[in-house]
Short mmCIF file of C-alpha atoms and ligand atoms in Angstrom, two decimals:
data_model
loop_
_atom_site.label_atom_id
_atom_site.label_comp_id
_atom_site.label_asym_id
_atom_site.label_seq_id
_atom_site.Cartn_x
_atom_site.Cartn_y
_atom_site.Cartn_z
CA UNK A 1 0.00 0.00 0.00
CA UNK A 2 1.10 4.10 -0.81
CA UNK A 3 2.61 5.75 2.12
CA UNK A 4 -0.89 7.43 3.58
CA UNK A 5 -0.63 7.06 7.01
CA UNK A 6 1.78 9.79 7.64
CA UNK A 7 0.36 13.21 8.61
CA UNK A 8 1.68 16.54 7.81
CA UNK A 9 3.71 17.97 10.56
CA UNK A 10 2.44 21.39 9.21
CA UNK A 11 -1.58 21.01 9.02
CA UNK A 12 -2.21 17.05 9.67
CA UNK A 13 -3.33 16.42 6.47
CA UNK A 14 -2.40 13.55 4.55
CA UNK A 15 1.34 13.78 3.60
CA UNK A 16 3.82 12.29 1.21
CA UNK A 17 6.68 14.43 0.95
CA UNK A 18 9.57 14.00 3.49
CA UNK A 19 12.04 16.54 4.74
CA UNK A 20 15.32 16.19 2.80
CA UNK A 21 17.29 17.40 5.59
CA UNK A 22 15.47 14.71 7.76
CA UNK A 23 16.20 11.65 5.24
CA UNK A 24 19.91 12.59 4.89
CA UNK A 25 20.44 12.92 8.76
CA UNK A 26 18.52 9.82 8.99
CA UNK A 27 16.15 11.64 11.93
CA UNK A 28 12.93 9.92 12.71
CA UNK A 29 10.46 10.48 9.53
CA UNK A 30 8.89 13.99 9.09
CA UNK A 31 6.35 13.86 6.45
CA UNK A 32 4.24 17.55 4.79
CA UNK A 33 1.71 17.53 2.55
CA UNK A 34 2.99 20.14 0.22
CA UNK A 35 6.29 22.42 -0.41
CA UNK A 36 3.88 25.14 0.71
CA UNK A 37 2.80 23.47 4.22
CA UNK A 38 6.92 22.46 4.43
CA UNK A 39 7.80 26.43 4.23
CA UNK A 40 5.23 27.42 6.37
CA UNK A 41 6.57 24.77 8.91
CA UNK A 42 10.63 25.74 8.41
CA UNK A 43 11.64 27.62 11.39
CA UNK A 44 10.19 25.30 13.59
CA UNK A 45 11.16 22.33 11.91
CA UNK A 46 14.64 23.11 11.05
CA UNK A 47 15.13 22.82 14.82
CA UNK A 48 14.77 19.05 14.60
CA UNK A 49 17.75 18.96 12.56
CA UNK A 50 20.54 20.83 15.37
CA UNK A 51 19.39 19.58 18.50
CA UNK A 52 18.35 16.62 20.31
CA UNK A 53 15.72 18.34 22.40
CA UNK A 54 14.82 15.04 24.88
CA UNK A 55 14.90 15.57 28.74
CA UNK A 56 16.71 12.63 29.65
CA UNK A 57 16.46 11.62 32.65
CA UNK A 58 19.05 8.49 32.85
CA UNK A 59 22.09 6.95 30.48
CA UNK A 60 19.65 5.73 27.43
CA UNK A 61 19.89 7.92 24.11
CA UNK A 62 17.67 7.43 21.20
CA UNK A 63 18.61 6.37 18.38
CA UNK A 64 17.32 6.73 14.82
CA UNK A 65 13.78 5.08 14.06
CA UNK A 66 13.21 3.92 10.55
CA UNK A 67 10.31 4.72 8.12
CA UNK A 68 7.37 2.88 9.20
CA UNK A 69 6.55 -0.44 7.61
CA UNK A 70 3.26 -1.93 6.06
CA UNK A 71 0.98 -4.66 6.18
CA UNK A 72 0.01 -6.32 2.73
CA UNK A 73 -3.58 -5.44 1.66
CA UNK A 74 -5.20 -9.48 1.99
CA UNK A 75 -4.87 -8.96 6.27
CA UNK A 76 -7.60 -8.12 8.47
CA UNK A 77 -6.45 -4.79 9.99
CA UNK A 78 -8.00 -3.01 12.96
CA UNK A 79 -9.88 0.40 12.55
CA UNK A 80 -7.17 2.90 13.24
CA UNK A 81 -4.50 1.25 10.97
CA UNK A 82 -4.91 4.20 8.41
CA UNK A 83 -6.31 6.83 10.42
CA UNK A 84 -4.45 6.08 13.74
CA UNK A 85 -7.59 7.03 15.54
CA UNK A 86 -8.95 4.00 17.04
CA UNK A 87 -12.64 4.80 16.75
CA UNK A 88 -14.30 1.69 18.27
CA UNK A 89 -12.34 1.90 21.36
CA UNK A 90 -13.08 5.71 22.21
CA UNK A 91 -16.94 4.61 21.48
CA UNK A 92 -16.62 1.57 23.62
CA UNK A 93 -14.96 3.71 26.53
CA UNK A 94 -18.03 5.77 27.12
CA UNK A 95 -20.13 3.11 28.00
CA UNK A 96 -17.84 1.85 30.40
CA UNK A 97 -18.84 -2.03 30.51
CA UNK A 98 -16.66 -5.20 30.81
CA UNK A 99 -16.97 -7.28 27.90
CA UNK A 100 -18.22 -11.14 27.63
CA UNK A 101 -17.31 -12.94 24.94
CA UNK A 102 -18.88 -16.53 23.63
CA UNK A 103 -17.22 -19.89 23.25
CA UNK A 104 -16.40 -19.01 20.17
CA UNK A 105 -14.65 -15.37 20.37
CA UNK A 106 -12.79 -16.95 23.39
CA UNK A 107 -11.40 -19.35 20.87
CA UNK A 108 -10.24 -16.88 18.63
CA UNK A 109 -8.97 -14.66 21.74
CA UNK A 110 -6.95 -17.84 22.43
CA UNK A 111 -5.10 -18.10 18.82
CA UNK A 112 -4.29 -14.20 18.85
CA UNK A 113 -3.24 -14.95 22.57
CA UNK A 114 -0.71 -17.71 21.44
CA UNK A 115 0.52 -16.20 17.86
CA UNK A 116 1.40 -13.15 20.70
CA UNK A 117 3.60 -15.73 23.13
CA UNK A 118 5.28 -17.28 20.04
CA UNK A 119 6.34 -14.08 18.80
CA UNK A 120 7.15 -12.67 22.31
CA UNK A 121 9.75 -16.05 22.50
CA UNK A 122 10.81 -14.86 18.61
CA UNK A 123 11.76 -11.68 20.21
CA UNK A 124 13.44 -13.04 23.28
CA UNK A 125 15.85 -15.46 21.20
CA UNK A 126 16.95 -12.49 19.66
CA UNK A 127 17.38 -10.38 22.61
CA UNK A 128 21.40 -10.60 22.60
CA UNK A 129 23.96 -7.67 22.62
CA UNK A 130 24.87 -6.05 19.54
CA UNK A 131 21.08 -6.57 18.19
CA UNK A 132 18.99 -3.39 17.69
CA UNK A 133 15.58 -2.83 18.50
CA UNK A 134 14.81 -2.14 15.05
CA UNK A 135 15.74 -5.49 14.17
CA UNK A 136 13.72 -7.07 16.55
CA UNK A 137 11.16 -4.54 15.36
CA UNK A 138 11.39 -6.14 11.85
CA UNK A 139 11.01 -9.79 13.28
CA UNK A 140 7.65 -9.27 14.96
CA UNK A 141 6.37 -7.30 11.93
CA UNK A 142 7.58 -10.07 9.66
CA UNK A 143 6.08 -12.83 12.30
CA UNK A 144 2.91 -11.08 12.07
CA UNK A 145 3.04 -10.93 8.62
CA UNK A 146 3.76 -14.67 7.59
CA UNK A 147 0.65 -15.55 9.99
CA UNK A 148 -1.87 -13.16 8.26
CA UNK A 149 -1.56 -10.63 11.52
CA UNK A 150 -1.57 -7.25 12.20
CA UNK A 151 0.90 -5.81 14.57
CA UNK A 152 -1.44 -4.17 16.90
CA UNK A 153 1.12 -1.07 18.11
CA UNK A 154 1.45 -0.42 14.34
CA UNK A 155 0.11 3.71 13.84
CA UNK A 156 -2.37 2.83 17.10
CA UNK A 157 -2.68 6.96 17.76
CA UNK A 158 0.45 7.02 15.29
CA UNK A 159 2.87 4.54 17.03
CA UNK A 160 5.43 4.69 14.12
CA UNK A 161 6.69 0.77 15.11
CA UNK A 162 4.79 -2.82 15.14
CA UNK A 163 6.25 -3.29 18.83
CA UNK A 164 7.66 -1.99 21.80
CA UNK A 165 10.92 -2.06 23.02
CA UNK A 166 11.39 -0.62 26.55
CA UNK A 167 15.28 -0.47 27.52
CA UNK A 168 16.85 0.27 31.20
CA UNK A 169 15.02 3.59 32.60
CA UNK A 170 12.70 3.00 29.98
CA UNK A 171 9.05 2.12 31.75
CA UNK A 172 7.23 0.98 28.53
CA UNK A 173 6.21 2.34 25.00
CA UNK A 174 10.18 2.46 23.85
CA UNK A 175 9.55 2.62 19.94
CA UNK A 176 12.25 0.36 18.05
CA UNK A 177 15.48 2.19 17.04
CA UNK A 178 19.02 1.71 15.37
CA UNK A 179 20.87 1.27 18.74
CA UNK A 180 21.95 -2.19 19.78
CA UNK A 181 21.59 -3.83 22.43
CA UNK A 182 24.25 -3.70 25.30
CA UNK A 183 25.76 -6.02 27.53
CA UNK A 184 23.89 -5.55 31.37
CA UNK A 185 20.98 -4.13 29.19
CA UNK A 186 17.32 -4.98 30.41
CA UNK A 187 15.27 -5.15 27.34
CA UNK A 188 11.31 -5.51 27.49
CA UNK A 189 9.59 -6.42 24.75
CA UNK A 190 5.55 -5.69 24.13
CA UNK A 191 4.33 -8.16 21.74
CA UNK A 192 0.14 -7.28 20.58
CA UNK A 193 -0.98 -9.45 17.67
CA UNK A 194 -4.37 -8.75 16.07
CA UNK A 195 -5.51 -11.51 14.42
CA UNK A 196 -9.09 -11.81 12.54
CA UNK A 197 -11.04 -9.42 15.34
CA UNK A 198 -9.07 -10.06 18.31
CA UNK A 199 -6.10 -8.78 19.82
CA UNK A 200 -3.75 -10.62 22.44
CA UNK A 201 -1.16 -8.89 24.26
CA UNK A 202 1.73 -9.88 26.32
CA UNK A 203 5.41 -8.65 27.54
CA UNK A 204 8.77 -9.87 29.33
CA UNK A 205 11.67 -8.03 30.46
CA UNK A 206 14.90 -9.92 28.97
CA UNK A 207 18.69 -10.03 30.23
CA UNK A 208 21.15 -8.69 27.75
CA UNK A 209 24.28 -10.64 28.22
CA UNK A 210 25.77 -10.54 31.75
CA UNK A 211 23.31 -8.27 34.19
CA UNK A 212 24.33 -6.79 37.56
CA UNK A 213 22.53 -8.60 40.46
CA UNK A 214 20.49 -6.00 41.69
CA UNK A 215 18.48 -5.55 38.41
CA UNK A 216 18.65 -8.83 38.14
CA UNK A 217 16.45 -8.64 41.37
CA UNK A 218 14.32 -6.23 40.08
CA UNK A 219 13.66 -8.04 37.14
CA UNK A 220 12.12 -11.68 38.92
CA UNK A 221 10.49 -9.31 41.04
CA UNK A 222 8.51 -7.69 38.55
CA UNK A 223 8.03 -10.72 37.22
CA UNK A 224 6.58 -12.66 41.12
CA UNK A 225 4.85 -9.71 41.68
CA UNK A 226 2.99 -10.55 38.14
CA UNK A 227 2.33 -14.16 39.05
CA UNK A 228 1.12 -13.60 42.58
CA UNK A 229 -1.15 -11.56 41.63
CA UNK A 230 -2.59 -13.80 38.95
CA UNK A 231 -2.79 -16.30 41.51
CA UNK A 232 -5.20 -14.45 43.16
CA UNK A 233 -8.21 -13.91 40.07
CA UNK A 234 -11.05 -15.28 40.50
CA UNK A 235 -14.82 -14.43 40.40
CA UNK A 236 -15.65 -12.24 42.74
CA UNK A 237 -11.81 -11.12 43.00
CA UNK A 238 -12.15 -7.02 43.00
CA UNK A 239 -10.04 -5.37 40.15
CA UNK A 240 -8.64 -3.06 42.69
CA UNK A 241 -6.95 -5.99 44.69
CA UNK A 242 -4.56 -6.50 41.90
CA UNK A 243 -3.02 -3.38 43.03
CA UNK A 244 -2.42 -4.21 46.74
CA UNK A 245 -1.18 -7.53 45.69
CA UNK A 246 1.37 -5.57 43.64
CA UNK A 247 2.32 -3.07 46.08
CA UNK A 248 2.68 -5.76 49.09
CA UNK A 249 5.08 -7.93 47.03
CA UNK A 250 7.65 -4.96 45.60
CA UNK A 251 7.52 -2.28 48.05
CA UNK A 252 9.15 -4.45 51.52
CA UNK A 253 12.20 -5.27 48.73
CA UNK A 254 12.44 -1.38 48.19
CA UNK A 255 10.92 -1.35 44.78
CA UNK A 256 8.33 1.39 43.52
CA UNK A 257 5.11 0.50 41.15
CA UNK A 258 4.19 3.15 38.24
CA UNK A 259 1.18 4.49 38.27
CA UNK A 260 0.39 5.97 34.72
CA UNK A 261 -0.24 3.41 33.02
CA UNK A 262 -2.67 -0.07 33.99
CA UNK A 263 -3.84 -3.13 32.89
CA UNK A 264 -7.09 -3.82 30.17
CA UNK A 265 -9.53 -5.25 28.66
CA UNK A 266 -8.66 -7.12 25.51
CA UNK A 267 -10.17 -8.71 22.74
CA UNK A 268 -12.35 -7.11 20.41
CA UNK A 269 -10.54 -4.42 21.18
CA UNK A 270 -6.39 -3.64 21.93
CA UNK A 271 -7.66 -1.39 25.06
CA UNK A 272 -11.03 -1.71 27.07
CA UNK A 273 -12.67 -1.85 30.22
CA UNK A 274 -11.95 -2.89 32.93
CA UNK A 275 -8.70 -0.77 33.97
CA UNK A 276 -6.61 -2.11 36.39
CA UNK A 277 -4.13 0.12 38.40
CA UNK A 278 -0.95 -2.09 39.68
CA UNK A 279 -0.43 0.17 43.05
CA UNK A 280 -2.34 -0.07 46.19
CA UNK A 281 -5.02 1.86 47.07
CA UNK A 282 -6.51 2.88 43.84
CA UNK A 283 -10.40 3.07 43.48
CA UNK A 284 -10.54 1.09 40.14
CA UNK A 285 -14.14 -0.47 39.91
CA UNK A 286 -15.29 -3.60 38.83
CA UNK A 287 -15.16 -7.77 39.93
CA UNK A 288 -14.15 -10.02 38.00
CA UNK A 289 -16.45 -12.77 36.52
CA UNK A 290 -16.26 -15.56 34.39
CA UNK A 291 -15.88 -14.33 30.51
CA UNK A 292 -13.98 -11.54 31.53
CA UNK A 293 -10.33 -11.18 29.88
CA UNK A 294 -7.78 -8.22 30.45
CA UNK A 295 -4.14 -8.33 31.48
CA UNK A 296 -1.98 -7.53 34.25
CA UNK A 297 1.30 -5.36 33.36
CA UNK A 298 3.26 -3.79 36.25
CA UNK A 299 6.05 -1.93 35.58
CA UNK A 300 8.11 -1.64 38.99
CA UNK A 301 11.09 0.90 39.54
CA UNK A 302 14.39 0.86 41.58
CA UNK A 303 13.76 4.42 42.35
CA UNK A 304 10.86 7.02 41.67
CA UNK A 305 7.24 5.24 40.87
CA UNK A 306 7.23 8.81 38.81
CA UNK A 307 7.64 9.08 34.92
CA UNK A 308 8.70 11.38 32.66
CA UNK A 309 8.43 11.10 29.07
CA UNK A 310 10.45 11.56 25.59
CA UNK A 311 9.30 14.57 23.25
CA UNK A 312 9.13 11.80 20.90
CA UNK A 313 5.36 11.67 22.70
CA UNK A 314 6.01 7.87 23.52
CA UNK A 315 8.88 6.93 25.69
CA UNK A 316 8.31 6.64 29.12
CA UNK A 317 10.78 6.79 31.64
CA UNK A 318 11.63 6.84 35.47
CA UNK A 319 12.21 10.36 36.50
CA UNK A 320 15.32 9.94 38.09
CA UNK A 321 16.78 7.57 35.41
CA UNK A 322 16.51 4.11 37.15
CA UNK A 323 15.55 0.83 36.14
CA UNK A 324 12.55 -0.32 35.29
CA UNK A 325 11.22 -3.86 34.70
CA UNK A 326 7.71 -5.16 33.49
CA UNK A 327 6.10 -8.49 32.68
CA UNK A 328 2.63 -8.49 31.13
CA UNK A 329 -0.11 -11.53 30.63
CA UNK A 330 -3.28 -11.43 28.98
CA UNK A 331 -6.26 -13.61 31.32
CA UNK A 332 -9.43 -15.12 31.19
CA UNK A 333 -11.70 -15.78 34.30
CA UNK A 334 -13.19 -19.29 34.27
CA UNK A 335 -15.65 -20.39 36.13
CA UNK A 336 -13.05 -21.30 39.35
CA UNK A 337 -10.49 -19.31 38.87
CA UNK A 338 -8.36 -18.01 35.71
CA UNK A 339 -6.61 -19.15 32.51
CA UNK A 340 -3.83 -17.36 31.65
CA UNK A 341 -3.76 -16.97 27.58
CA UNK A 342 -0.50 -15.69 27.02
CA UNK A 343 1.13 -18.38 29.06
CA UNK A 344 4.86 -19.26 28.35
CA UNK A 345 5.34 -22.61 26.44
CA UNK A 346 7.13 -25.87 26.95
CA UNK A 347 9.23 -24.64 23.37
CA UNK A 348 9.70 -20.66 25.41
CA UNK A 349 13.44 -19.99 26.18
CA UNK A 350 13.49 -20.18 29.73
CA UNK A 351 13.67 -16.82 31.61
CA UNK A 352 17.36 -16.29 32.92
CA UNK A 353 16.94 -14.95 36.20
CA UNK A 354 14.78 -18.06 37.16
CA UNK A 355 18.28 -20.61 37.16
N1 LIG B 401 1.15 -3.25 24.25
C1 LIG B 401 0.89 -2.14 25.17
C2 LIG B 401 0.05 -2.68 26.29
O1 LIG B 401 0.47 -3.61 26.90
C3 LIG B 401 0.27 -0.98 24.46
C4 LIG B 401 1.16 -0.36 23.47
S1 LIG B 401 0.37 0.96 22.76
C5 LIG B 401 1.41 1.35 21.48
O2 LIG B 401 -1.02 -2.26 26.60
F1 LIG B 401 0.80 2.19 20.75
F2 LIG B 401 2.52 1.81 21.98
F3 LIG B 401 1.67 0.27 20.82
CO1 LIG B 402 -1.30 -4.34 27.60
#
């Protein structure tokens, strides 16, 4: 398909010209609709092409993201893959209600659920220093691709990439780039798969290489803090429990939990009721009954629970430029209890900081 997703930076209209200046510096893609709209735009943009205008807050620089890729016309796409608007979702939001879904939907929540874990253990093969993002950018696009699915991040409100990759002080929402991976890196990787109607959605946090013990720590603590807390769904379980579950595990070992951003819904939709805030003491409504399927994600901190973010309107990251680790699974209640759909598999490379 043309290149009609992009906007133009100017007025937001549809755009195919890009900024020469841009495409030789190899900066992130900046797209204008005509040489007119690209004038108008010059002393502003021109800006883009001296300085580096993040606020970072830790040791991680960006590096350059690549033009963003496409998905051949025969797959079933969701309804903001052109516009980037995802109109069903801010419909669905006003009404507020958790969705039930019949034998049937659950089975095809279950495929997109397990195309997501086999690409998430795609990603995590390749997670090795000396391997950009980008790359493993290209591997879950391609993934998706060869199975007849979309990758759900792809232009979702205009995320340029098909996954995220969320590095050291990085909380989540890292878009792919050209830097490679580093020895005592932590890398997470966000793998959502829409597949005929119905998203999954799942993430790990991976070791690059050699990793110093105390993020090593962090990292199966993130990842207990997830499991403990799945333990604990049931019917009848209140969605705001999940959060003082969270809080109890992490905070004795010194750890924070971000607030920002929650657990969802997920099916029909990438993002839907019910929301469920990973820190204690939140007011999220909402009990969980059988039919219901959403995720768990916390993203826990060596320092500040607070987050900053890039200007490239994605990246999130701790404000004082500490670690972060996250581990995310997409559930279903049953009737006792809860199946998790994103489960790892007897094939899934084992997760290092488990030996
Ligand atoms: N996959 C993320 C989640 O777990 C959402 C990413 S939104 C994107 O909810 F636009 F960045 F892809
Ligand atoms: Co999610």
């Amino acid at each position: 398909m043309e290149a009609n997703n992009y906007q133009c930076e100017g007025c937001g209209k549809q755009a195919k010209l890009r900024c020469p200046s841009c495409i030789k510096l190899e900066l992130p893609d900046s797209y204008f609709c005509s040489q007119d709209c690209f004038k108008k735009s010059w002393v502003i943009h021109k800006i883009k092409h001296t300085v580096d205008n993040n606020n970072y807050t830790g040791n991680l620089r960006k590096g350059k993201v690549s033009a963003m890729r496409t998905v051949p016309e025969h797959i079933e796409k969701p309804d903001y893959s052109e516009t980037g608007v995802p109109v069903s979702e801010q419909t669905a939001r006003a009404q507020r209600e958790i969705p039930v879904y019949s034998q049937e939907e659950l089975d095809q929540i279950r495929y997109s659920c397990r195309l997501t874990r086999e690409c998430l253990d795609l990603a995590h093969s390749m997670a090795k220093p000396g391997v950009t993002t980008e790359e493993i950018d290209i591997a879950v696009h391609e993934f998706c691709v060869e199975h007849n699915a979309y990758p759900s991040p792809l232009n979702y409100y205009n995320f340029p990439k098909s996954v995220c990759t969320s590095v050291n002080e990085v909380i989540c929402h890292g878009i792919p780039d050209s830097r490679p991976l580093e020895n005592g890196d932590i890398c997470n990787v966000d793998v959502s798969i829409y597949y005929k109607g119905y998203h999954g959605d799942a993430n790990e946090t991976f070791l690059v290489g050699e990793v110093d013990d105390q993020t090593k720590n962090l990292v199966k603590t993130t990842y207990e803090a997830l499991m403990t807390a799945i333990d604990s769904c049931k019917p009848g379980q209140k969605y705001r429990e999940i959060g003082n579950i969270i809080s109890n595990y992490v905070e004795p070992k010194g750890y924070s939990v971000v607030k920002s951003y929650t657990g969802h819904g997920v099916g029909r939709l990438f993002h839907c009721a019910p929301s469920v805030p990973h820190y204690k003491g939140n007011k999220t409504g909402g009990v969980m009954r059988e039919g219901h399927v959403f995720t768990i994600e916390p993203m826990i901190n060596m320092g500040t629970w607070r987050d900053d973010h890039w200007d490239d309107g994605w990246t999130s990251v701790t404000q004082d430029g500490k670690m972060s680790a996250q581990f995310e699974h997409s559930m279903l209640i049953t009737e006792t209890g809860v199946e998790v759909l994103t489960a790892r598999l007897p094939t899934s490379p084992p997760l290092e900081f488990l030996n």
